Amino acid sequence: MNSSTSSSPGALNPRSCTESSAASRIPELYSARKLACGDVEGRINALFNRVNAIQKKSGQFDLLLCVGEFFVNSPEAEAEWEAYKSGAKKAPIHTYILGAASQETVKYFPNSDGCELAENITYLGRRGIFTGASGLQIAYVSGREAQQEPAPSHCFTSKDITALVAPMLSNSKFRGLDILLTSQWPRGVWQYGNSPETDTKFCGVSSIADLADKLKPRYHFAGLEAVHYERVPYRNHVVLQENAQHVSRFIALATVNNPAKKKYLYAFNIVPMKNMDPAELVKQPQDVTENPYRKPMKDGKKEKPPPSMTGAEEEPAPQFFFDLGQNKPQHQQRHGRKRQTDGDRPNYPKQPRKPPQPTGPCWFCLASPEVEKHLVISIGTNCYMALAKGGLTPDHVLLLPIGHYQSVVDLASEVVEEMEKYKSAIKKFCKSRGQRCILFERNYRSQHLQLQVVPVPMEKCSTEDIKEAFMTQAEEQQMELMEIPAHTDLKQIAPPGTPYFYVELDTGEKLFYRIKKNFPLQFGREVLASEALLNIPMRADWRECKCTKEEEEDQAKQMRSDFVPFDFALDD
């Protein structure tokens, strides 16, 4: 096997396999809009047709990153590729691919160091690192882990991993990567997190897990398993023992045009970590888990984590650590960092945090005399659900915090936790009635959070129709709605005080717009009420939909009764 040269940090400059220079076609990477794709397996036309459709709806993306096996050895795929190789067809986006993951496809990669294979299609190389002009840093490892020596040309070895990692870890300023691309999954990535829809017994390799642990990518994409798996984010630090660091997200993508219609294309926005405010970079989403790659030592003790660089500590996560309060016995204060199991955790009384208070009259604080209590459907500990006044539909409801919080990004952790329970309950409620549950929030010219929940009958339209309606109407009003990853915490992109509009579709897809000025206050209602969706344009403005108090009481009573089987607050 020929030795591979690791590209050093800096602009990617692979050797060209065609007469034109590949380097001249590398984009500057200033845009935040990227696409990632799973195994193409020769279905190049299908991939680019889908990319064209997405760009037509959502605007231009600046590059496409393909993991897994790009080629396949068949006459049909050979003919399809020849059209791009000859220049008869051209990829509609700068496309970067990993190398062969099987001996049969090695013939498509004439240079193991990376090169341009066709116009707009570049082979990155067997392994390497490149940094765009904006500072976005991407590392990659092609192929499968070698099981024998000498290693086949479609495999990587431990020497490849060392050559990739060593220069980065030797830099004292290294804090992690923006993106890691690998063909294979990291072994054990599912630990502490949600489970993938695949047999994990033979899935993934330890060398990729070790690589991900060391390089700490914000996004890690992989293929080869023919399934879509988006793991909940995981920490890159030990709470109470290390400085807070950014979280990592592992996303495996399915095969292009797979018959099960599993997700193979992933759109995301990413700002290079070097350009981010450090406090924003290390914010932790609510569903973050422990690092899946931290292995226990043979004697049952945890590996000793590296010491904190500054001595600063992050607030403990209550599900994993002691609450370091003043009422503990001295020996527990001294050993307060010791991890506990549910069975032996001391049962100290929880001190609820007092919610913020409004500075003046508020129509939505539950304790306020202004609140219309006859609209209330359910009351929890920190949140409540109420019928929307002048709702789009009879079951249009609001999810609200009991205390005075302006937006989702301002909520205390215990309020977020219960808000998520209400969201889950109302989604199950809608599904039982054959409805799609659409949520949106406008944090603009409002003083108390109102998370609007509008059920849309499934027979009326598809989720894609709803998404397209929001995108189209936003474009008509010169607003750019961005799609953000499903598990992204809004606090990462909208610090408290930032005006924004946010939509969550029934698939978990999220759309976000940072409000600048003159935002149409009824935008969410207008889109859902449009002819393409609910087809009730006359109800776009809630002031035109007012009912008498008696009618509201009847609607609330009916909704209260219907929601009982899903109301977790009744069990508390």
PDB file of C-alpha atoms in Angstrom, residues 67-220:
ATOM      1  CA  VAL A  67     -19.339   9.934   3.348  1.00  0.00           C
ATOM      2  CA  GLY A  68     -19.439   6.181   2.836  1.00  0.00           C
ATOM      3  CA  GLU A  69     -19.068   4.541  -0.582  1.00  0.00           C
ATOM      4  CA  PHE A  70     -19.514   7.024  -3.462  1.00  0.00           C
ATOM      5  CA  PHE A  71     -19.076   4.522  -6.327  1.00  0.00           C
ATOM      6  CA  VAL A  72     -20.303   0.988  -7.033  1.00  0.00           C
ATOM      7  CA  ASN A  73     -19.021  -1.518  -9.576  1.00  0.00           C
ATOM      8  CA  SER A  74     -21.838  -1.938 -12.141  1.00  0.00           C
ATOM      9  CA  PRO A  75     -22.302  -1.099 -15.858  1.00  0.00           C
ATOM     10  CA  GLU A  76     -25.184   1.308 -15.087  1.00  0.00           C
ATOM     11  CA  ALA A  77     -23.194   3.211 -12.475  1.00  0.00           C
ATOM     12  CA  GLU A  78     -20.140   3.227 -14.758  1.00  0.00           C
ATOM     13  CA  ALA A  79     -22.140   4.875 -17.554  1.00  0.00           C
ATOM     14  CA  GLU A  80     -23.640   7.410 -15.135  1.00  0.00           C
ATOM     15  CA  TRP A  81     -20.202   8.385 -13.840  1.00  0.00           C
ATOM     16  CA  GLU A  82     -18.724   8.639 -17.328  1.00  0.00           C
ATOM     17  CA  ALA A  83     -21.098  11.533 -18.118  1.00  0.00           C
ATOM     18  CA  TYR A  84     -19.616  13.572 -15.249  1.00  0.00           C
ATOM     19  CA  LYS A  85     -16.042  12.451 -15.876  1.00  0.00           C
ATOM     20  CA  SER A  86     -16.249  13.477 -19.544  1.00  0.00           C
ATOM     21  CA  GLY A  87     -17.829  16.844 -18.763  1.00  0.00           C
ATOM     22  CA  ALA A  88     -21.164  16.041 -20.408  1.00  0.00           C
ATOM     23  CA  LYS A  89     -22.738  16.619 -16.995  1.00  0.00           C
ATOM     24  CA  LYS A  90     -21.595  18.839 -14.138  1.00  0.00           C
ATOM     25  CA  ALA A  91     -22.262  18.583 -10.417  1.00  0.00           C
ATOM     26  CA  PRO A  92     -24.485  21.510  -9.328  1.00  0.00           C
ATOM     27  CA  ILE A  93     -22.494  22.069  -6.121  1.00  0.00           C
ATOM     28  CA  HIS A  94     -18.881  21.721  -4.949  1.00  0.00           C
ATOM     29  CA  THR A  95     -18.823  18.050  -3.907  1.00  0.00           C
ATOM     30  CA  TYR A  96     -16.174  16.406  -1.722  1.00  0.00           C
ATOM     31  CA  ILE A  97     -16.072  12.636  -1.392  1.00  0.00           C
ATOM     32  CA  LEU A  98     -14.240  10.034   0.681  1.00  0.00           C
ATOM     33  CA  GLY A  99     -12.266   7.236  -0.934  1.00  0.00           C
ATOM     34  CA  ALA A 100     -12.948   3.572  -1.598  1.00  0.00           C
ATOM     35  CA  ALA A 101     -14.445   1.454   1.180  1.00  0.00           C
ATOM     36  CA  SER A 102     -14.109  -1.783  -0.834  1.00  0.00           C
ATOM     37  CA  GLN A 103     -11.533  -3.270  -3.196  1.00  0.00           C
ATOM     38  CA  GLU A 104     -14.025  -3.133  -6.091  1.00  0.00           C
ATOM     39  CA  THR A 105     -14.145   0.682  -6.134  1.00  0.00           C
ATOM     40  CA  VAL A 106     -10.409   1.415  -5.690  1.00  0.00           C
ATOM     41  CA  LYS A 107     -10.087   1.831  -9.476  1.00  0.00           C
ATOM     42  CA  TYR A 108     -12.053   5.118  -9.319  1.00  0.00           C
ATOM     43  CA  PHE A 109      -9.341   6.797  -7.195  1.00  0.00           C
ATOM     44  CA  PRO A 110      -6.067   7.199  -9.129  1.00  0.00           C
ATOM     45  CA  ASN A 111      -4.280   9.167  -6.401  1.00  0.00           C
ATOM     46  CA  SER A 112      -4.472   8.296  -2.693  1.00  0.00           C
ATOM     47  CA  ASP A 113      -3.519  11.877  -1.741  1.00  0.00           C
ATOM     48  CA  GLY A 114      -6.732  13.308  -3.174  1.00  0.00           C
ATOM     49  CA  CYS A 115      -7.532  14.934  -6.505  1.00  0.00           C
ATOM     50  CA  GLU A 116     -10.280  16.362  -8.685  1.00  0.00           C
ATOM     51  CA  LEU A 117     -12.162  13.472 -10.322  1.00  0.00           C
ATOM     52  CA  ALA A 118     -14.533  15.603 -12.420  1.00  0.00           C
ATOM     53  CA  GLU A 119     -15.602  19.222 -12.523  1.00  0.00           C
ATOM     54  CA  ASN A 120     -16.977  20.138  -9.065  1.00  0.00           C
ATOM     55  CA  ILE A 121     -16.295  16.619  -7.698  1.00  0.00           C
ATOM     56  CA  THR A 122     -13.170  16.267  -5.570  1.00  0.00           C
ATOM     57  CA  TYR A 123     -11.738  13.224  -3.806  1.00  0.00           C
ATOM     58  CA  LEU A 124     -10.391  14.458  -0.464  1.00  0.00           C
ATOM     59  CA  GLY A 125      -7.784  11.734  -0.008  1.00  0.00           C
ATOM     60  CA  ARG A 126      -7.274   8.771   2.300  1.00  0.00           C
ATOM     61  CA  ARG A 127      -6.925  11.017   5.335  1.00  0.00           C
ATOM     62  CA  GLY A 128      -6.140  14.636   6.016  1.00  0.00           C
ATOM     63  CA  ILE A 129      -7.194  18.026   7.327  1.00  0.00           C
ATOM     64  CA  PHE A 130      -8.083  21.230   5.590  1.00  0.00           C
ATOM     65  CA  THR A 131      -9.092  24.667   6.751  1.00  0.00           C
ATOM     66  CA  GLY A 132     -11.171  27.013   4.615  1.00  0.00           C
ATOM     67  CA  ALA A 133     -10.482  30.711   4.348  1.00  0.00           C
ATOM     68  CA  SER A 134     -13.243  31.353   6.889  1.00  0.00           C
ATOM     69  CA  GLY A 135     -11.491  29.108   9.405  1.00  0.00           C
ATOM     70  CA  LEU A 136     -13.846  26.109   9.063  1.00  0.00           C
ATOM     71  CA  GLN A 137     -11.732  23.043   9.820  1.00  0.00           C
ATOM     72  CA  ILE A 138     -12.572  19.590   8.439  1.00  0.00           C
ATOM     73  CA  ALA A 139     -10.721  16.313   9.048  1.00  0.00           C
ATOM     74  CA  TYR A 140     -11.407  13.095   7.134  1.00  0.00           C
ATOM     75  CA  VAL A 141     -10.520   9.392   7.059  1.00  0.00           C
ATOM     76  CA  SER A 142     -11.540   7.265   4.069  1.00  0.00           C
ATOM     77  CA  GLY A 143     -12.227   3.542   3.914  1.00  0.00           C
ATOM     78  CA  ARG A 144     -12.276   0.794   6.510  1.00  0.00           C
ATOM     79  CA  GLU A 145      -9.941  -0.112   9.349  1.00  0.00           C
ATOM     80  CA  ALA A 146      -7.216  -2.524   8.153  1.00  0.00           C
ATOM     81  CA  GLN A 147      -7.536  -6.052   9.528  1.00  0.00           C
ATOM     82  CA  GLN A 148      -4.291  -7.361   8.020  1.00  0.00           C
ATOM     83  CA  GLU A 149      -0.791  -6.379   6.904  1.00  0.00           C
ATOM     84  CA  PRO A 150       0.011  -5.271   4.334  1.00  0.00           C
ATOM     85  CA  ALA A 151      -3.203  -3.264   4.400  1.00  0.00           C
ATOM     86  CA  PRO A 152      -5.397  -3.202   1.263  1.00  0.00           C
ATOM     87  CA  SER A 153      -5.599   0.139  -0.540  1.00  0.00           C
ATOM     88  CA  HIS A 154      -9.207   0.729   0.579  1.00  0.00           C
ATOM     89  CA  CYS A 155      -8.194   0.572   4.264  1.00  0.00           C
ATOM     90  CA  PHE A 156      -6.569   2.924   6.757  1.00  0.00           C
ATOM     91  CA  THR A 157      -4.085   1.941   9.447  1.00  0.00           C
ATOM     92  CA  SER A 158      -3.150   3.124  12.932  1.00  0.00           C
ATOM     93  CA  LYS A 159      -0.312   5.086  11.295  1.00  0.00           C
ATOM     94  CA  ASP A 160      -2.895   7.072   9.315  1.00  0.00           C
ATOM     95  CA  ILE A 161      -4.788   7.921  12.519  1.00  0.00           C
ATOM     96  CA  THR A 162      -1.587   8.956  14.318  1.00  0.00           C
ATOM     97  CA  ALA A 163      -0.453  11.113  11.398  1.00  0.00           C
ATOM     98  CA  LEU A 164      -3.855  12.843  11.409  1.00  0.00           C
ATOM     99  CA  VAL A 165      -4.102  13.428  15.157  1.00  0.00           C
ATOM    100  CA  ALA A 166      -0.525  14.209  16.192  1.00  0.00           C
ATOM    101  CA  PRO A 167      -0.081  17.669  14.591  1.00  0.00           C
ATOM    102  CA  MET A 168      -3.424  18.861  15.944  1.00  0.00           C
ATOM    103  CA  LEU A 169      -2.925  17.696  19.522  1.00  0.00           C
ATOM    104  CA  SER A 170       0.590  19.146  19.572  1.00  0.00           C
ATOM    105  CA  ASN A 171      -0.906  22.603  19.066  1.00  0.00           C
ATOM    106  CA  SER A 172      -1.581  24.106  22.514  1.00  0.00           C
ATOM    107  CA  LYS A 173      -4.436  26.178  21.069  1.00  0.00           C
ATOM    108  CA  PHE A 174      -6.326  23.173  19.678  1.00  0.00           C
ATOM    109  CA  ARG A 175      -9.831  22.900  21.194  1.00  0.00           C
ATOM    110  CA  GLY A 176     -11.543  20.676  18.650  1.00  0.00           C
ATOM    111  CA  LEU A 177     -12.711  20.365  15.061  1.00  0.00           C
ATOM    112  CA  ASP A 178     -15.680  21.783  13.231  1.00  0.00           C
ATOM    113  CA  ILE A 179     -16.378  18.660  11.124  1.00  0.00           C
ATOM    114  CA  LEU A 180     -15.073  15.080  11.004  1.00  0.00           C
ATOM    115  CA  LEU A 181     -15.853  12.814   8.025  1.00  0.00           C
ATOM    116  CA  THR A 182     -15.306   9.052   8.243  1.00  0.00           C
ATOM    117  CA  SER A 183     -16.520   6.109   6.200  1.00  0.00           C
ATOM    118  CA  GLN A 184     -17.009   3.854   9.233  1.00  0.00           C
ATOM    119  CA  TRP A 185     -18.912   4.561  12.451  1.00  0.00           C
ATOM    120  CA  PRO A 186     -17.140   5.002  15.769  1.00  0.00           C
ATOM    121  CA  ARG A 187     -17.591   1.955  17.982  1.00  0.00           C
ATOM    122  CA  GLY A 188     -19.966   2.524  20.914  1.00  0.00           C
ATOM    123  CA  VAL A 189     -21.195   5.969  19.848  1.00  0.00           C
ATOM    124  CA  TRP A 190     -24.705   4.936  20.930  1.00  0.00           C
ATOM    125  CA  GLN A 191     -23.711   4.504  24.622  1.00  0.00           C
ATOM    126  CA  TYR A 192     -25.623   6.865  26.960  1.00  0.00           C
ATOM    127  CA  GLY A 193     -27.661   8.035  23.954  1.00  0.00           C
ATOM    128  CA  ASN A 194     -30.538   7.013  21.714  1.00  0.00           C
ATOM    129  CA  SER A 195     -30.209   3.654  19.936  1.00  0.00           C
ATOM    130  CA  PRO A 196     -29.628   3.293  16.168  1.00  0.00           C
ATOM    131  CA  GLU A 197     -31.826   1.071  13.995  1.00  0.00           C
ATOM    132  CA  THR A 198     -29.039  -1.377  13.270  1.00  0.00           C
ATOM    133  CA  ASP A 199     -27.315  -4.337  14.899  1.00  0.00           C
ATOM    134  CA  THR A 200     -24.599  -2.729  17.020  1.00  0.00           C
ATOM    135  CA  LYS A 201     -22.811  -6.027  17.662  1.00  0.00           C
ATOM    136  CA  PHE A 202     -20.591  -5.618  14.599  1.00  0.00           C
ATOM    137  CA  CYS A 203     -21.084  -1.891  13.981  1.00  0.00           C
ATOM    138  CA  GLY A 204     -18.250   0.624  14.061  1.00  0.00           C
ATOM    139  CA  VAL A 205     -14.550   0.446  14.972  1.00  0.00           C
ATOM    140  CA  SER A 206     -12.640   1.561  18.067  1.00  0.00           C
ATOM    141  CA  SER A 207     -10.007   3.484  16.102  1.00  0.00           C
ATOM    142  CA  ILE A 208     -12.660   5.901  14.787  1.00  0.00           C
ATOM    143  CA  ALA A 209     -14.131   6.215  18.296  1.00  0.00           C
ATOM    144  CA  ASP A 210     -10.662   7.117  19.614  1.00  0.00           C
ATOM    145  CA  LEU A 211     -10.202   9.585  16.760  1.00  0.00           C
ATOM    146  CA  ALA A 212     -13.530  11.301  17.520  1.00  0.00           C
ATOM    147  CA  ASP A 213     -12.705  11.412  21.239  1.00  0.00           C
ATOM    148  CA  LYS A 214      -9.365  13.119  20.585  1.00  0.00           C
ATOM    149  CA  LEU A 215     -10.453  15.539  17.836  1.00  0.00           C
ATOM    150  CA  LYS A 216     -13.768  16.568  19.482  1.00  0.00           C
ATOM    151  CA  PRO A 217     -15.673  17.407  16.249  1.00  0.00           C
ATOM    152  CA  ARG A 218     -18.799  19.543  16.529  1.00  0.00           C
ATOM    153  CA  TYR A 219     -20.273  17.420  13.716  1.00  0.00           C
ATOM    154  CA  HIS A 220     -19.172  13.888  12.851  1.00  0.00           C
TER     155      HIS A 220
END
